[in-house]
Amino acid sequence: MEKALLVSVQLKTEKDSWRIEDIASELEELVSSAGLEVVENVICACERATANYFIGKGKVEEIGFIAQEDNVDTVIFSHDLSGTQQRNLERVWGKKTIDRTQLILDIFSRRAKSPEGKMQVELALLQYLLPRLTGKGIILSGLGGGIGTRGPGETKLEADRRQIRKKIDKLRADLKISHQHRLTISKKRKSNNLPVVALVGYTCAGKSTLLNLLTASTQPVSEKLFTTLDPLSKSLTLPNGQNIIISDTVGFLHDLPHHLIEAFKATLEEVAQADLLIHVLDVADHRLVEHGQAVLDVLSELGAQDKPMLVVLNKIDLVDDRSWLEITQKDFPDSILISAKTQENLGLLMEKLAEHFSGLMVNLKLILPHTRMELVDFFYRQAKVKEIDYLEDGIKIDLDISRTLFNRIQKDKDLKIISQL
Ligand SMILES: Nc1nc2c(ncn2[C@@H]2O[C@H](COP(=O)(O)OP(=O)(O)OP(=O)(O)O)[C@@H](O)[C@H]2O)c(=O)[nH]1
Ligand SMILES: [Mg+2]
């Protein structure tokens, strides 16, 4: 297993509400999720970043010594490094040195399965690399063919930049096409008039576990960060008979690299288009409040900060002190406590969802001719049939149906509506 030495930096000049211990522990989780072994995590408090090495000379020496002693393969920084800083540190230490953004990009590129996911990661990676090119040759492994030949009079650096910009443009154009395709699908869905609920939240909060439970799906889940990259939508029938679409998306993170959010905007369209967001939080994590804020920050970047939101405090099975749970719940207005693992309060969540959408439902009592059995089937599938009587002169049905579906069928001349509430 590749051995990693972590450098978690706290800059006095930086306005970040996160405690250094939390920044350090999250970096460890990221590194383990990337499949590396953490041998040591050095915490550095610095006045400000230096141009040459990011951290002070003394620290550079100390870390170099530890890196040799522990025989580490890679040094990983909690902060982004410039190309110069990265090269200087690699030269002094003789070790591969990367930053948090590169680490996250690496995790994403390993996890990306769909063609769209892969293109998005590649776009983010190239945008990260572009300002860091030096002309001395940067290894663009796995980027499909590397960098092409130079035109007359061009320096190597210019040629590299030109090639990368070309590739970025091509990726953007290709992503636009797949985005269009996605929009067509979601328009189709909208024409079915089903409300869309998007699961959002910090990575590892339990979004996919909850989706699996609610819709009997088999979306992969794991304790590693960023398990889900590709969105998945499923249908779900609420207790009031309302059918909805529920979708799972990529998890968020504190200080998520901007390029990555940009590149994933198309996938995150599900979130921007949703009628309701379910914000899933891991109530057993002591960084709960910070996680919640990080999610709200990403939602603002997506322009989805004002969407109706239901806060779900998940993993209550991991908290023994129930009174602490009640106190925590008060910090999140309108939240509910659940466990996607033990299924505690799952019914309550379903009721809350039904309540949210109940304004969209209408109760009908009607009579249908016996020749319209397919409509009875339709009601069983798309609405909630409360009572049905097969009478001599027709089929009498009492049902709750969504207002949008009702609008679609109400002009049917075979329908005799007795009452509508
Ligand atoms: N104890 C406990 N564990 C849970 C619960 N819900 C989810 N987990 C675990 O938490 C880990 C993360 O769950 P996921 O469903 O993969 O989380 P996610 O939010 O989809 O994560 P990303 O896809 O990375 O964004 C897994 O190991 C789950 O088994 C819960 O209610 N209780
Ligand atoms: Mg997931």
Short mmCIF file of N, CA and C in Angstrom, two decimals, residues 60 72 105 145 214 238 241 311 328 333 414:
data_model
loop_
_atom_site.label_atom_id
_atom_site.label_comp_id
_atom_site.label_asym_id
_atom_site.label_seq_id
_atom_site.Cartn_x
_atom_site.Cartn_y
_atom_site.Cartn_z
N VAL A 60 9.82 22.62 6.41
CA VAL A 60 10.20 21.84 5.22
C VAL A 60 11.25 20.80 5.61
N VAL A 72 8.11 7.25 3.28
CA VAL A 72 6.81 7.49 2.64
C VAL A 72 6.96 7.64 1.12
N LEU A 105 -9.48 15.01 -6.98
CA LEU A 105 -9.61 14.70 -8.42
C LEU A 105 -9.23 13.24 -8.68
N GLY A 145 -3.58 10.01 -24.67
CA GLY A 145 -2.72 10.38 -25.77
C GLY A 145 -1.68 11.44 -25.45
N LEU A 214 -35.66 3.31 0.66
CA LEU A 214 -36.97 3.83 0.25
C LEU A 214 -37.46 3.19 -1.05
N LEU A 238 -45.75 7.55 -2.13
CA LEU A 238 -45.89 8.03 -0.75
C LEU A 238 -47.17 7.46 -0.13
N GLY A 241 -50.47 8.05 -1.68
CA GLY A 241 -50.69 7.61 -3.05
C GLY A 241 -49.95 8.44 -4.08
N VAL A 311 -34.86 18.62 6.35
CA VAL A 311 -33.57 18.18 6.92
C VAL A 311 -33.76 16.85 7.64
N THR A 328 -30.04 18.67 19.55
CA THR A 328 -29.48 18.88 18.21
C THR A 328 -30.58 19.19 17.20
N PRO A 333 -34.29 23.52 12.21
CA PRO A 333 -35.75 23.64 12.19
C PRO A 333 -36.38 22.66 11.19
N ASP A 414 -65.98 9.65 -20.48
CA ASP A 414 -66.51 8.48 -19.79
C ASP A 414 -66.54 8.65 -18.27
#
